[in-house]
Coordinates of C-alpha atoms in Angstrom, one line a residue:
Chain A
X1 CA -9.8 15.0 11.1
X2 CA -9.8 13.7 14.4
X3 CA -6.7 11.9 15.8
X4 CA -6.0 8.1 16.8
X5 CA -4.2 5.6 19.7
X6 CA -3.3 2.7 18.6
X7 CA -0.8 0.4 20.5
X8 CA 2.8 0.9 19.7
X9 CA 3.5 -2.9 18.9
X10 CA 1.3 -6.3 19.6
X11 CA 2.2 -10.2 19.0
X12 CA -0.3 -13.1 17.9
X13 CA 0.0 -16.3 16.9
X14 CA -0.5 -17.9 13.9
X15 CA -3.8 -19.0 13.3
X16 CA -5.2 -17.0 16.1
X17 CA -7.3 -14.1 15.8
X18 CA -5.5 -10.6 16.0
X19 CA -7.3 -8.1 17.8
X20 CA -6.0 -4.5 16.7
X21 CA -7.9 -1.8 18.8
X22 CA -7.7 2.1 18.1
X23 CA -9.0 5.0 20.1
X24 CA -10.5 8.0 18.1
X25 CA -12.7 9.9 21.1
X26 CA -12.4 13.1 19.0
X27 CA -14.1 11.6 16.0
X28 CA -17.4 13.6 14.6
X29 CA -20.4 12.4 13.1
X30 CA -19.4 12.6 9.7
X31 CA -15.4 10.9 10.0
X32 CA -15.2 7.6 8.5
X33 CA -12.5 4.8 10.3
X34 CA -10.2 3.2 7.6
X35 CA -7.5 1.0 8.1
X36 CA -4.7 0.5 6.2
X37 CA -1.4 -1.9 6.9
X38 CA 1.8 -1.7 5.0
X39 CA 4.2 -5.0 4.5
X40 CA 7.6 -3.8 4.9
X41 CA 8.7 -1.5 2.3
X42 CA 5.2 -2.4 0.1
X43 CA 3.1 0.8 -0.9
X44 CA 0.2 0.6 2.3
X45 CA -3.3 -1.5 1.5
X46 CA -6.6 -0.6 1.9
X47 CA -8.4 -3.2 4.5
X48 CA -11.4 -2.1 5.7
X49 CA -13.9 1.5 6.6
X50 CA -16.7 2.1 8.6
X51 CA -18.7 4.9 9.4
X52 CA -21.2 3.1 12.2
X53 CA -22.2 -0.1 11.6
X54 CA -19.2 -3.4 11.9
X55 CA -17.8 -4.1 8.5
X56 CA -16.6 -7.5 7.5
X57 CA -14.9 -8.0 3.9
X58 CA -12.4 -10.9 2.9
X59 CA -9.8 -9.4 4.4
X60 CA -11.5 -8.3 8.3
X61 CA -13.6 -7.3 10.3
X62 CA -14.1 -3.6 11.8
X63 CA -15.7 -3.4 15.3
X64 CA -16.7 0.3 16.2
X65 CA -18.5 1.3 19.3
X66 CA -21.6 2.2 19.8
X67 CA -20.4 5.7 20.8
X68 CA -18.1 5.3 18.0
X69 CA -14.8 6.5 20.3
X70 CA -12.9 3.3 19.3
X71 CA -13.1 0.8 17.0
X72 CA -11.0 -2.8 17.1
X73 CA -9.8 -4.6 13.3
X74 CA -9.7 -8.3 13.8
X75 CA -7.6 -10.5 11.7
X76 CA -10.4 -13.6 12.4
X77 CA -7.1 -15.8 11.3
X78 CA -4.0 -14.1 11.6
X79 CA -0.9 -16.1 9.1
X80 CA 2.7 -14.7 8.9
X81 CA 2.0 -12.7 5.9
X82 CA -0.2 -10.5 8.3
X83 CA 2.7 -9.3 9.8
X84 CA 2.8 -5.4 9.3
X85 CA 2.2 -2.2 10.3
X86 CA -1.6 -1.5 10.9
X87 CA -2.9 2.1 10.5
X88 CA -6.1 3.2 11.8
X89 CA -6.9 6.4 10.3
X90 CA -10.4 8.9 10.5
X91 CA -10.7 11.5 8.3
X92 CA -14.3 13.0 6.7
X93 CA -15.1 11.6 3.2
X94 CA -12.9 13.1 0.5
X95 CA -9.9 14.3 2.5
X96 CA -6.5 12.9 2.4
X97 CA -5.2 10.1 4.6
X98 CA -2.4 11.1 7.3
X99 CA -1.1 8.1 8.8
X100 CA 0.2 8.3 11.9
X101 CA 2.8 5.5 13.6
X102 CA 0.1 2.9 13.5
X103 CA 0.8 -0.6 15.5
X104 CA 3.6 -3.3 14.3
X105 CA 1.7 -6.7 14.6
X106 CA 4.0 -9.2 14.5
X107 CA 2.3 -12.5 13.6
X108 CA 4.5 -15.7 15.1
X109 CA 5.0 -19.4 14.5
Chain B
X1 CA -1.7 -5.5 -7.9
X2 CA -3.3 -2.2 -7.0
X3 CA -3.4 -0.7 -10.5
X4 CA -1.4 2.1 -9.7
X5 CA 1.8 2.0 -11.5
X6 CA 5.1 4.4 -10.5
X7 CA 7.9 4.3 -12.2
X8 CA 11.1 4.3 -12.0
X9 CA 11.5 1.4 -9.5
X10 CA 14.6 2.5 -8.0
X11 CA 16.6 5.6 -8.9
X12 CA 20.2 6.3 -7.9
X13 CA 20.7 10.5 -8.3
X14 CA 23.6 12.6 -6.8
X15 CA 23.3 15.4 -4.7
X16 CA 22.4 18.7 -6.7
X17 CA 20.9 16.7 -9.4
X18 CA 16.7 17.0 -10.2
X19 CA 14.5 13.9 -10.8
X20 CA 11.1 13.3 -11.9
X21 CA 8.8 10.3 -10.5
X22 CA 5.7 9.1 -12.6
X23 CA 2.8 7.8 -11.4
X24 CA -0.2 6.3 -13.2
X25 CA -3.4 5.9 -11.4
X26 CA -6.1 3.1 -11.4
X27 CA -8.2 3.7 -14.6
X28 CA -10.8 6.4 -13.5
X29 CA -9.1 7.3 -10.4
X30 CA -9.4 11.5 -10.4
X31 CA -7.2 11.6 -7.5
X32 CA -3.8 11.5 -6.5
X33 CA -1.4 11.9 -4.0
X34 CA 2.1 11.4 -3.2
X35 CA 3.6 10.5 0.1
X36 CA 7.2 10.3 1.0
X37 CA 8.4 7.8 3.7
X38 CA 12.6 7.7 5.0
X39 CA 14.3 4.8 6.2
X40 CA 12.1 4.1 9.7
X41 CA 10.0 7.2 9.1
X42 CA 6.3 7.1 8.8
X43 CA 4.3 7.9 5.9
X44 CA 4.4 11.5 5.1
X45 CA 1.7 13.4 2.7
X46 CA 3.1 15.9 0.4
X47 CA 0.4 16.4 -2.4
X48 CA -2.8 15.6 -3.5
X49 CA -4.4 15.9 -7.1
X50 CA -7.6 15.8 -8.5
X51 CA -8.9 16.3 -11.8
X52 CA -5.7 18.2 -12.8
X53 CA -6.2 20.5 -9.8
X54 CA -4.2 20.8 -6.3
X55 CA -6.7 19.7 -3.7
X56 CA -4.5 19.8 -0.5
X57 CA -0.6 20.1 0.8
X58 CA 1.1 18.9 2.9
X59 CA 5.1 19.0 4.6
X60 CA 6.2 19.7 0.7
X61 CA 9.5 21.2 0.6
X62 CA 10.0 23.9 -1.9
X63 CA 12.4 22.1 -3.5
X64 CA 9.9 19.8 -4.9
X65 CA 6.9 19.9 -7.3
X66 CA 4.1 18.3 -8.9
X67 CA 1.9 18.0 -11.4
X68 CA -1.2 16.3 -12.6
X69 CA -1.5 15.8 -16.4
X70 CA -5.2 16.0 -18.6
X71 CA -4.7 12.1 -19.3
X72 CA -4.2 11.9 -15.1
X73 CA -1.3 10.7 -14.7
X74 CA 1.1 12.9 -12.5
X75 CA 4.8 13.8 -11.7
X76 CA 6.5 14.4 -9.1
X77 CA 10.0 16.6 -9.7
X78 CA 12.4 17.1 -7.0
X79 CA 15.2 18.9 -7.8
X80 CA 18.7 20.7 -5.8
X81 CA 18.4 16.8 -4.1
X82 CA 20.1 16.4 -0.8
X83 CA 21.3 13.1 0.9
X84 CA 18.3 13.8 2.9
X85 CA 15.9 13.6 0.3
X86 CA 16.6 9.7 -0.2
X87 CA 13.6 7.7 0.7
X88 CA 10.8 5.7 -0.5
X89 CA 8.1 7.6 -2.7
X90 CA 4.7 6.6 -3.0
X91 CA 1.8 7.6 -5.3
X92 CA -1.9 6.6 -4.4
X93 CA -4.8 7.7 -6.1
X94 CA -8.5 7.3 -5.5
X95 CA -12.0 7.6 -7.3
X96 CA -13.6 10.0 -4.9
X97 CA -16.6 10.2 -7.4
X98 CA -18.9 8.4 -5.2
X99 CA -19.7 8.5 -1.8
X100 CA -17.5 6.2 0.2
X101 CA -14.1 5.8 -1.7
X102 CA -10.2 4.1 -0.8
X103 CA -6.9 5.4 -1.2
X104 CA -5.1 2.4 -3.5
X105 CA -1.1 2.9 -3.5
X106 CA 1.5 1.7 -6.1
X107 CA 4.6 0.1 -4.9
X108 CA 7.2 3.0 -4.8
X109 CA 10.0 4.5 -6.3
X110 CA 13.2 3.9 -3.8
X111 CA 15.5 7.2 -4.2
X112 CA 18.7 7.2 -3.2
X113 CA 21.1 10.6 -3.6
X114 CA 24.5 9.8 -3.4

């Protein structure tokens, strides 16, 4: 499975979008991006996959490249409760998810 | 609630001693795996089931073992523990009957070996 950037740590404000980009230049034709975030200590949630085409569920949205080398997750309204680690993960259909450092978002008053 | 249940919540073991963590997937889910993550360590795969079978590895110590049962649920058994060995374990499990599928996780079983 190809292997991801994401930013070590980013801030937003409440009630602002959060931008949450990832970099996968490696990633083949048939790797899917999924995010996940885990709330401190909380077993990590599904948010959101894509193989080409942006997703949008009730949660976010998932932005990927045409070229499909990156991809950004947007939080369209970011609360305090969004404040978590963010894992953007690609892996071919089936396989099992390795989860890499992903990016603290801390979400502020 | 992600319908994946693990219990116990928290354990308390001492060192030497051999525990067994149980995880109960989503209804249907065919897959499982178990992750292990220390205080400010990331999440680390150690085992994936599916239908009963061992699908994939990962940094599983020796030391450690699992199993997946015909009803689906699965185990995980550590035993010879070491203050080491104290961290947050998670179960997941996942359909992977159709084509695009997610991973859902249960909350965790906190060990700490004393």
């Amino acid at each position: 499975d190809a292997k991801t950037t994401q930013p070590t740590s980013m801030d937003c404000a409440e009630g602002r979008a959060a931008n949450l980009p990832c970099n996968h230049s490696t990633i083949s034709g048939n790797e899917y991006v999924y995010w996940y975030r885990q709330i401190h200590s909380q077993g990590p949630q599904y948010i959101i996959h894509g193989l080409k085409n942006n997703e949008t569920n009730e949660m976010a949205s998932l932005i990927i490249t045409e070229d499909r080398k990156s991809s950004t997750l947007i939080l369209p309204h970011a609360t305090l409760r969004d404040t978590a680690v963010y894992y953007c993960i690609v892996l071919q259909y089936g396989n099992k998810l390795v989860f890499g450092a992903g990016t603290i978002l801390r979400v502020k008053s | 609630d992600s319908g994946v249940t693990q219990t116990p919540k928290h354990l308390i073991t001492a060192t030497g001693q051999r525990v067994t963590l149980r995880c109960s997937p989503r209804s249907g889910d065919l897959s499982v795996y178990w992750y292990q993550q220390s205080l400010d360590q990331g999440l680390q795969f150690l085992i994936q089931y599916y239908n009963g079978e061992e699908r994939a590895k990962g940094n599983i110590l020796e030391r450690f073992s699992a199993q997946q049962f015909p009803d689906l649920h699965s185990e995980l058994n550590l035993s010879s523990l070491e203050l080491g060995d104290s961290a947050l374990y998670f179960c997941a499990s996942s359909a992977i009957h159709r084509e695009i599928t997610e991973a859902f996780f249960g909350q965790g079983t906190r060990l700490t070996v004393v």
